[in-house]
mmCIF file of C-alpha atoms in Angstrom:
data_model
loop_
_atom_site.group_PDB
_atom_site.id
_atom_site.type_symbol
_atom_site.label_atom_id
_atom_site.label_comp_id
_atom_site.label_asym_id
_atom_site.label_seq_id
_atom_site.Cartn_x
_atom_site.Cartn_y
_atom_site.Cartn_z
ATOM 1 C CA UNK A 99 -74.765 -14.341 17.493
ATOM 2 C CA UNK A 100 -73.400 -10.462 16.599
ATOM 3 C CA UNK A 101 -69.783 -12.155 16.150
ATOM 4 C CA UNK A 102 -71.477 -14.321 13.716
ATOM 5 C CA UNK A 103 -73.438 -11.456 11.942
ATOM 6 C CA UNK A 104 -70.424 -9.586 11.542
ATOM 7 C CA UNK A 105 -67.754 -12.053 10.378
ATOM 8 C CA UNK A 106 -71.010 -12.717 7.782
ATOM 9 C CA UNK A 107 -70.901 -9.117 7.031
ATOM 10 C CA UNK A 108 -66.756 -9.322 6.282
ATOM 11 C CA UNK A 109 -67.360 -11.965 4.219
ATOM 12 C CA UNK A 110 -69.730 -10.117 2.006
ATOM 13 C CA UNK A 111 -67.681 -6.990 1.868
ATOM 14 C CA UNK A 112 -64.665 -8.738 1.477
ATOM 15 C CA UNK A 113 -66.137 -11.295 -1.460
ATOM 16 C CA UNK A 114 -67.924 -7.831 -2.614
ATOM 17 C CA UNK A 115 -64.163 -5.825 -2.768
ATOM 18 C CA UNK A 116 -62.775 -8.907 -4.805
ATOM 19 C CA UNK A 117 -65.487 -9.272 -7.916
ATOM 20 C CA UNK A 118 -64.966 -5.482 -8.376
ATOM 21 C CA UNK A 119 -60.781 -6.164 -8.500
ATOM 22 C CA UNK A 120 -62.077 -8.958 -10.828
ATOM 23 C CA UNK A 121 -64.280 -6.427 -12.718
ATOM 24 C CA UNK A 122 -61.169 -3.991 -12.768
ATOM 25 C CA UNK A 123 -58.737 -6.169 -14.140
ATOM 26 C CA UNK A 124 -60.717 -7.354 -16.751
ATOM 27 C CA UNK A 125 -61.470 -4.525 -18.108
ATOM 28 C CA UNK A 126 -57.509 -3.547 -17.618
ATOM 29 C CA UNK A 127 -56.575 -6.968 -19.789
ATOM 30 C CA UNK A 128 -59.254 -6.286 -22.230
ATOM 31 C CA UNK A 129 -57.921 -2.479 -22.887
ATOM 32 C CA UNK A 130 -54.551 -3.304 -22.904
ATOM 33 C CA UNK A 131 -55.310 -5.950 -25.347
ATOM 34 C CA UNK A 132 -57.230 -3.790 -27.761
ATOM 35 C CA UNK A 133 -54.373 -1.018 -27.382
ATOM 36 C CA UNK A 134 -51.685 -3.908 -28.678
ATOM 37 C CA UNK A 135 -53.819 -4.471 -31.837
ATOM 38 C CA UNK A 136 -52.153 -1.695 -33.964
ATOM 39 C CA UNK A 137 -48.501 -3.034 -32.732
ATOM 40 C CA UNK A 138 -49.043 -6.518 -33.581
ATOM 41 C CA UNK A 139 -50.771 -5.743 -36.626
ATOM 42 C CA UNK A 140 -47.691 -3.761 -37.452
ATOM 43 C CA UNK A 141 -45.117 -6.548 -36.851
ATOM 44 C CA UNK A 142 -47.395 -9.021 -38.517
ATOM 45 C CA UNK A 143 -47.275 -6.756 -41.463
ATOM 46 C CA UNK A 144 -43.358 -6.703 -41.268
ATOM 47 C CA UNK A 145 -43.070 -10.191 -41.965
ATOM 48 C CA UNK A 146 -45.428 -10.643 -45.233
ATOM 49 C CA UNK A 147 -44.312 -10.616 -48.488
ATOM 50 C CA UNK A 148 -45.055 -7.509 -51.118
ATOM 51 C CA UNK A 149 -48.954 -7.159 -52.472
ATOM 52 C CA UNK A 150 -50.432 -9.407 -49.874
ATOM 53 C CA UNK A 151 -50.913 -6.954 -46.852
ATOM 54 C CA UNK A 152 -54.270 -6.182 -47.802
ATOM 55 C CA UNK A 153 -55.509 -9.241 -48.960
ATOM 56 C CA UNK A 154 -59.276 -9.896 -47.559
ATOM 57 C CA UNK A 155 -60.104 -11.548 -45.164
ATOM 58 C CA UNK A 156 -57.260 -10.225 -43.577
ATOM 59 C CA UNK A 157 -54.079 -13.292 -42.343
ATOM 60 C CA UNK A 158 -52.568 -12.085 -39.107
ATOM 61 C CA UNK A 159 -49.947 -14.795 -39.528
ATOM 62 C CA UNK A 160 -48.452 -15.199 -42.402
ATOM 63 C CA UNK A 161 -48.148 -17.814 -44.637
ATOM 64 C CA UNK A 162 -44.491 -16.986 -45.003
ATOM 65 C CA UNK A 163 -42.449 -15.205 -43.101
ATOM 66 C CA UNK A 164 -39.759 -12.858 -44.946
ATOM 67 C CA UNK A 165 -37.254 -12.006 -42.655
ATOM 68 C CA UNK A 166 -35.452 -10.297 -45.849
ATOM 69 C CA UNK A 167 -37.775 -7.200 -45.078
ATOM 70 C CA UNK A 168 -35.435 -6.374 -41.814
ATOM 71 C CA UNK A 169 -32.415 -7.362 -44.019
ATOM 72 C CA UNK A 170 -33.408 -4.725 -46.711
ATOM 73 C CA UNK A 171 -34.370 -2.191 -44.083
ATOM 74 C CA UNK A 172 -31.070 -2.572 -42.019
ATOM 75 C CA UNK A 173 -28.618 -2.794 -45.081
ATOM 76 C CA UNK A 174 -30.037 -1.062 -48.279
ATOM 77 C CA UNK A 175 -32.762 1.298 -46.702
ATOM 78 C CA UNK A 176 -29.945 3.340 -44.536
ATOM 79 C CA UNK A 177 -32.430 2.702 -41.477
ATOM 80 C CA UNK A 178 -29.250 1.980 -39.549
ATOM 81 C CA UNK A 179 -27.865 5.822 -40.564
ATOM 82 C CA UNK A 180 -30.810 7.429 -39.915
ATOM 83 C CA UNK A 181 -31.325 6.448 -36.791
ATOM 84 C CA UNK A 182 -27.269 7.363 -36.039
ATOM 85 C CA UNK A 183 -28.163 11.075 -37.598
ATOM 86 C CA UNK A 184 -31.533 11.338 -34.973
ATOM 87 C CA UNK A 185 -29.197 9.979 -32.218
ATOM 88 C CA UNK A 186 -26.740 13.229 -33.221
ATOM 89 C CA UNK A 187 -29.408 15.829 -33.403
ATOM 90 C CA UNK A 188 -31.637 14.731 -30.388
ATOM 91 C CA UNK A 189 -28.152 13.744 -27.581
ATOM 92 C CA UNK A 190 -27.274 17.210 -26.853
ATOM 93 C CA UNK A 191 -30.958 19.078 -26.773
ATOM 94 C CA UNK A 192 -31.715 15.945 -24.159
ATOM 95 C CA UNK A 193 -28.592 16.800 -22.198
ATOM 96 C CA UNK A 194 -27.758 20.781 -22.640
ATOM 97 C CA UNK A 195 -31.538 21.733 -22.958
ATOM 98 C CA UNK A 196 -32.665 19.322 -20.053
ATOM 99 C CA UNK A 197 -30.309 21.120 -18.074
ATOM 100 C CA UNK A 198 -30.927 24.758 -18.981
ATOM 101 C CA UNK A 199 -34.736 23.569 -18.245
ATOM 102 C CA UNK A 200 -33.706 22.746 -14.907
ATOM 103 C CA UNK A 201 -31.586 26.159 -14.376
ATOM 104 C CA UNK A 202 -34.653 27.858 -15.372
ATOM 105 C CA UNK A 203 -37.123 26.078 -13.092
ATOM 106 C CA UNK A 204 -35.044 26.416 -10.043
ATOM 107 C CA UNK A 205 -34.951 29.743 -10.379
ATOM 108 C CA UNK A 206 -38.856 30.146 -10.800
ATOM 109 C CA UNK A 207 -39.191 27.421 -7.397
ATOM 110 C CA UNK A 208 -36.522 28.698 -5.175
ATOM 111 C CA UNK A 209 -35.131 31.699 -5.271
ATOM 112 C CA UNK A 210 -37.371 35.350 -5.462
ATOM 113 C CA UNK A 211 -36.756 38.196 -7.936
ATOM 114 C CA UNK A 212 -38.593 40.868 -9.300
ATOM 115 C CA UNK A 213 -41.749 40.621 -11.579
ATOM 116 C CA UNK A 214 -41.208 36.687 -11.082
ATOM 117 C CA UNK A 215 -44.457 35.574 -11.071
ATOM 118 C CA UNK A 216 -45.507 37.789 -14.773
ATOM 119 C CA UNK A 217 -42.162 35.752 -16.473
ATOM 120 C CA UNK A 218 -43.595 32.742 -16.027
ATOM 121 C CA UNK A 219 -46.793 33.625 -16.746
ATOM 122 C CA UNK A 220 -45.118 34.651 -19.833
ATOM 123 C CA UNK A 221 -43.198 31.829 -20.248
ATOM 124 C CA UNK A 222 -46.550 29.522 -19.681
ATOM 125 C CA UNK A 223 -48.216 31.639 -22.595
ATOM 126 C CA UNK A 224 -45.951 30.971 -25.050
ATOM 127 C CA UNK A 225 -47.021 27.073 -24.744
ATOM 128 C CA UNK A 226 -50.290 28.247 -25.779
ATOM 129 C CA UNK A 227 -48.777 29.265 -29.224
ATOM 130 C CA UNK A 228 -49.372 26.891 -32.115
ATOM 131 C CA UNK A 229 -46.610 25.645 -34.441
ATOM 132 C CA UNK A 230 -47.464 26.433 -36.941
ATOM 133 C CA UNK A 231 -47.269 30.114 -36.236
ATOM 134 C CA UNK A 232 -44.219 30.341 -36.054
ATOM 135 C CA UNK A 233 -43.416 27.755 -38.528
ATOM 136 C CA UNK A 234 -43.099 30.725 -41.492
ATOM 137 C CA UNK A 235 -41.011 33.194 -39.685
ATOM 138 C CA UNK A 236 -38.916 30.689 -37.926
ATOM 139 C CA UNK A 237 -37.905 28.988 -41.431
ATOM 140 C CA UNK A 238 -37.326 32.533 -42.852
ATOM 141 C CA UNK A 239 -34.663 33.654 -40.334
ATOM 142 C CA UNK A 240 -33.265 29.963 -40.130
ATOM 143 C CA UNK A 241 -32.848 30.068 -44.391
ATOM 144 C CA UNK A 242 -31.444 33.625 -43.748
ATOM 145 C CA UNK A 243 -28.034 32.492 -41.522
ATOM 146 C CA UNK A 244 -27.769 29.780 -43.599
ATOM 147 C CA UNK A 245 -29.152 26.957 -41.769
ATOM 148 C CA UNK A 246 -31.618 25.149 -44.270
ATOM 149 C CA UNK A 247 -30.362 21.468 -44.930
ATOM 150 C CA UNK A 248 -28.550 21.238 -41.833
ATOM 151 C CA UNK A 249 -28.962 20.006 -38.138
ATOM 152 C CA UNK A 250 -28.799 23.298 -36.479
ATOM 153 C CA UNK A 251 -32.232 23.799 -36.388
ATOM 154 C CA UNK A 252 -33.144 20.829 -35.155
ATOM 155 C CA UNK A 253 -30.353 21.117 -32.299
ATOM 156 C CA UNK A 254 -29.680 24.378 -31.528
ATOM 157 C CA UNK A 255 -33.174 25.772 -30.303
ATOM 158 C CA UNK A 256 -33.639 22.197 -27.984
ATOM 159 C CA UNK A 257 -30.396 23.552 -26.634
ATOM 160 C CA UNK A 258 -31.969 26.317 -24.529
ATOM 161 C CA UNK A 259 -34.836 24.322 -22.558
ATOM 162 C CA UNK A 260 -38.550 24.250 -23.437
ATOM 163 C CA UNK A 261 -41.497 25.578 -21.579
ATOM 164 C CA UNK A 262 -43.106 22.647 -20.604
ATOM 165 C CA UNK A 263 -40.286 21.526 -19.149
ATOM 166 C CA UNK A 264 -39.503 24.410 -16.930
ATOM 167 C CA UNK A 265 -43.187 23.915 -15.787
ATOM 168 C CA UNK A 266 -42.847 20.357 -15.332
ATOM 169 C CA UNK A 267 -39.351 20.580 -12.992
ATOM 170 C CA UNK A 268 -40.537 23.687 -11.260
ATOM 171 C CA UNK A 269 -43.384 21.525 -9.842
ATOM 172 C CA UNK A 270 -41.308 18.992 -8.868
ATOM 173 C CA UNK A 271 -38.953 21.261 -7.529
ATOM 174 C CA UNK A 272 -41.173 22.847 -5.041
ATOM 175 C CA UNK A 273 -41.820 20.059 -3.346
ATOM 176 C CA UNK A 274 -38.072 19.672 -1.725
ATOM 177 C CA UNK A 275 -38.435 21.430 1.619
ATOM 178 C CA UNK A 276 -36.976 24.674 2.089
ATOM 179 C CA UNK A 277 -35.050 23.224 5.506
ATOM 180 C CA UNK A 278 -32.894 21.064 3.032
ATOM 181 C CA UNK A 279 -31.770 24.553 1.335
ATOM 182 C CA UNK A 280 -31.594 27.084 4.813
ATOM 183 C CA UNK A 281 -29.302 23.937 5.732
ATOM 184 C CA UNK A 282 -26.965 24.265 2.865
ATOM 185 C CA UNK A 283 -26.748 28.108 3.000
ATOM 186 C CA UNK A 284 -25.535 28.094 6.868
ATOM 187 C CA UNK A 285 -23.183 25.837 5.273
ATOM 188 C CA UNK A 286 -21.572 28.264 3.112
ATOM 189 C CA UNK A 287 -23.026 27.891 -0.241
ATOM 190 C CA UNK A 288 -24.008 29.479 -2.548
ATOM 191 C CA UNK A 289 -27.514 29.406 -4.824
ATOM 192 C CA UNK A 290 -25.783 27.482 -8.033
ATOM 193 C CA UNK A 291 -23.882 25.344 -5.199
ATOM 194 C CA UNK A 292 -27.120 24.408 -3.925
ATOM 195 C CA UNK A 293 -28.646 23.558 -7.219
ATOM 196 C CA UNK A 294 -26.062 20.999 -8.093
ATOM 197 C CA UNK A 295 -25.091 19.148 -5.337
ATOM 198 C CA UNK A 296 -28.996 19.322 -3.544
ATOM 199 C CA UNK A 297 -31.912 20.195 -5.890
ATOM 200 C CA UNK A 298 -29.940 17.510 -9.039
ATOM 201 C CA UNK A 299 -29.785 14.651 -6.734
ATOM 202 C CA UNK A 300 -32.844 14.959 -5.404
ATOM 203 C CA UNK A 301 -34.917 15.455 -8.859
ATOM 204 C CA UNK A 302 -33.234 12.283 -10.700
ATOM 205 C CA UNK A 303 -37.314 10.969 -11.148
ATOM 206 C CA UNK A 304 -38.275 14.153 -12.570
ATOM 207 C CA UNK A 305 -35.370 14.275 -14.529
ATOM 208 C CA UNK A 306 -34.861 10.791 -15.737
ATOM 209 C CA UNK A 307 -39.568 11.607 -15.934
ATOM 210 C CA UNK A 308 -38.435 14.758 -18.457
ATOM 211 C CA UNK A 309 -35.496 13.416 -20.399
ATOM 212 C CA UNK A 310 -37.771 10.215 -21.353
ATOM 213 C CA UNK A 311 -40.268 13.229 -23.005
ATOM 214 C CA UNK A 312 -37.384 15.257 -24.512
ATOM 215 C CA UNK A 313 -35.898 12.438 -25.868
ATOM 216 C CA UNK A 314 -39.542 10.911 -27.571
ATOM 217 C CA UNK A 315 -40.351 14.319 -29.123
ATOM 218 C CA UNK A 316 -36.976 14.349 -31.110
ATOM 219 C CA UNK A 317 -36.718 11.106 -31.591
ATOM 220 C CA UNK A 318 -40.331 10.912 -33.233
ATOM 221 C CA UNK A 319 -40.153 14.409 -34.780
ATOM 222 C CA UNK A 320 -40.722 13.904 -38.324
ATOM 223 C CA UNK A 321 -42.362 17.819 -39.612
ATOM 224 C CA UNK A 322 -38.595 19.658 -38.312
ATOM 225 C CA UNK A 323 -36.699 17.185 -40.150
ATOM 226 C CA UNK A 324 -38.876 17.401 -43.299
ATOM 227 C CA UNK A 325 -38.928 21.465 -43.542
ATOM 228 C CA UNK A 326 -35.004 21.392 -42.825
ATOM 229 C CA UNK A 327 -33.333 18.510 -44.321
ATOM 230 C CA UNK A 328 -32.884 17.975 -47.902
ATOM 231 C CA UNK A 329 -29.951 16.141 -47.986
ATOM 232 C CA UNK A 330 -30.632 12.264 -48.288
ATOM 233 C CA UNK A 331 -27.088 11.830 -45.974
ATOM 234 C CA UNK A 332 -28.583 13.658 -43.125
ATOM 235 C CA UNK A 333 -31.694 11.965 -42.951
ATOM 236 C CA UNK A 334 -33.089 11.419 -39.982
ATOM 237 C CA UNK A 335 -34.879 7.897 -38.962
ATOM 238 C CA UNK A 336 -38.627 9.357 -39.453
ATOM 239 C CA UNK A 337 -37.715 10.766 -42.604
ATOM 240 C CA UNK A 338 -35.767 7.521 -44.197
ATOM 241 C CA UNK A 339 -39.026 5.344 -43.300
ATOM 242 C CA UNK A 340 -41.479 8.173 -44.734
ATOM 243 C CA UNK A 341 -38.771 7.672 -47.416
ATOM 244 C CA UNK A 342 -40.871 4.417 -48.854
ATOM 245 C CA UNK A 343 -44.125 5.920 -49.520
ATOM 246 C CA UNK A 344 -43.970 7.375 -52.655
ATOM 247 C CA UNK A 345 -47.067 9.233 -54.904
ATOM 248 C CA UNK A 346 -48.463 6.016 -56.443
ATOM 249 C CA UNK A 347 -47.592 3.157 -54.234
ATOM 250 C CA UNK A 348 -46.601 2.840 -50.489
ATOM 251 C CA UNK A 349 -44.324 -0.085 -49.508
ATOM 252 C CA UNK A 350 -45.984 -1.423 -46.429
ATOM 253 C CA UNK A 351 -43.953 -3.985 -45.275
ATOM 254 C CA UNK A 352 -41.012 -2.067 -45.591
ATOM 255 C CA UNK A 353 -42.107 0.661 -43.510
ATOM 256 C CA UNK A 354 -43.722 -1.526 -40.440
ATOM 257 C CA UNK A 355 -40.276 -3.459 -40.225
ATOM 258 C CA UNK A 356 -38.339 -0.152 -40.062
ATOM 259 C CA UNK A 357 -41.227 0.650 -37.527
ATOM 260 C CA UNK A 358 -40.868 -2.235 -35.584
ATOM 261 C CA UNK A 359 -36.832 -1.849 -35.250
ATOM 262 C CA UNK A 360 -37.138 2.262 -34.586
ATOM 263 C CA UNK A 361 -39.608 1.041 -31.508
ATOM 264 C CA UNK A 362 -37.128 -1.402 -30.134
ATOM 265 C CA UNK A 363 -35.080 1.719 -28.914
ATOM 266 C CA UNK A 364 -38.373 3.447 -26.951
ATOM 267 C CA UNK A 365 -39.255 0.419 -25.324
ATOM 268 C CA UNK A 366 -36.153 -0.587 -24.094
ATOM 269 C CA UNK A 367 -35.521 3.117 -22.520
ATOM 270 C CA UNK A 368 -38.985 3.065 -20.917
ATOM 271 C CA UNK A 369 -38.479 -0.409 -19.759
ATOM 272 C CA UNK A 370 -34.636 0.586 -18.223
ATOM 273 C CA UNK A 371 -35.889 4.006 -17.066
ATOM 274 C CA UNK A 372 -39.774 2.811 -15.703
ATOM 275 C CA UNK A 373 -39.068 3.122 -12.046
ATOM 276 C CA UNK A 374 -38.159 6.406 -12.091
ATOM 277 C CA UNK A 375 -40.575 7.657 -14.694
ATOM 278 C CA UNK A 376 -43.957 6.522 -12.592
ATOM 279 C CA UNK A 377 -42.417 8.455 -9.213
ATOM 280 C CA UNK A 378 -41.264 11.164 -11.180
ATOM 281 C CA UNK A 379 -45.373 11.144 -12.365
ATOM 282 C CA UNK A 380 -46.288 10.712 -8.860
ATOM 283 C CA UNK A 381 -44.406 12.826 -7.257
ATOM 284 C CA UNK A 382 -44.637 15.778 -9.246
ATOM 285 C CA UNK A 383 -47.704 18.681 -7.975
ATOM 286 C CA UNK A 384 -47.188 16.982 -4.681
ATOM 287 C CA UNK A 385 -46.429 19.804 -1.828
ATOM 288 C CA UNK A 386 -44.226 19.145 0.574
#
């Protein structure tokens, strides 16, 4: 009798657990659909004719699919040129800036030197300064050295790393056991060799994750290019898309077609790097 009661309780518990999982999945599905609505509307608008975007009631499926919107964006609107300019602007900050950030993070996580904690707190304090506070002084500085209307203000500062990247990578470096470093020292490696041969290979998830963050920050940056770039042939992708919107009207079908094309690289990047991204986010902050 007691075994029967235990079996009934176990079945009831499994049934309750299944109901909770079903409710959770239902909420996730509904939330996913709600989050997908803007992207579906963007795709729908990109295939509509000019002048029917704001028809009421709104039509999710266009009567005629205007693929010519994509043809115009690709051939006449310099979207490909803007994409290539964007890749040129963000490539060096993503690669060299990630390396310099990792160097600084390794120093704060693994080395001992005077005033280390004070310097780290000062570094974190720079993250609390709004960008609008330094915008005008920075523009004046770059104007005086002749960098306005060039890519230099968008490339050079990013090559020296970022405080957020240093903080993120430092947290990951602290999870790596000290025994590995001690063994490397016994083998005769110096701190830089330990960093190159041990820390970087073991930190691939964190590096990929921070690389994705850096890529998205540079890829989606609109304010920086808007401030420093004046020549249309130097426009980044975001400026090219913004050029479809004027003072009195906006070509929404072209804007949305360009936005759909601009979204493809970010989706592919996350798709192929998803495993490292999730692992890097999960492991960062876990003390090993």
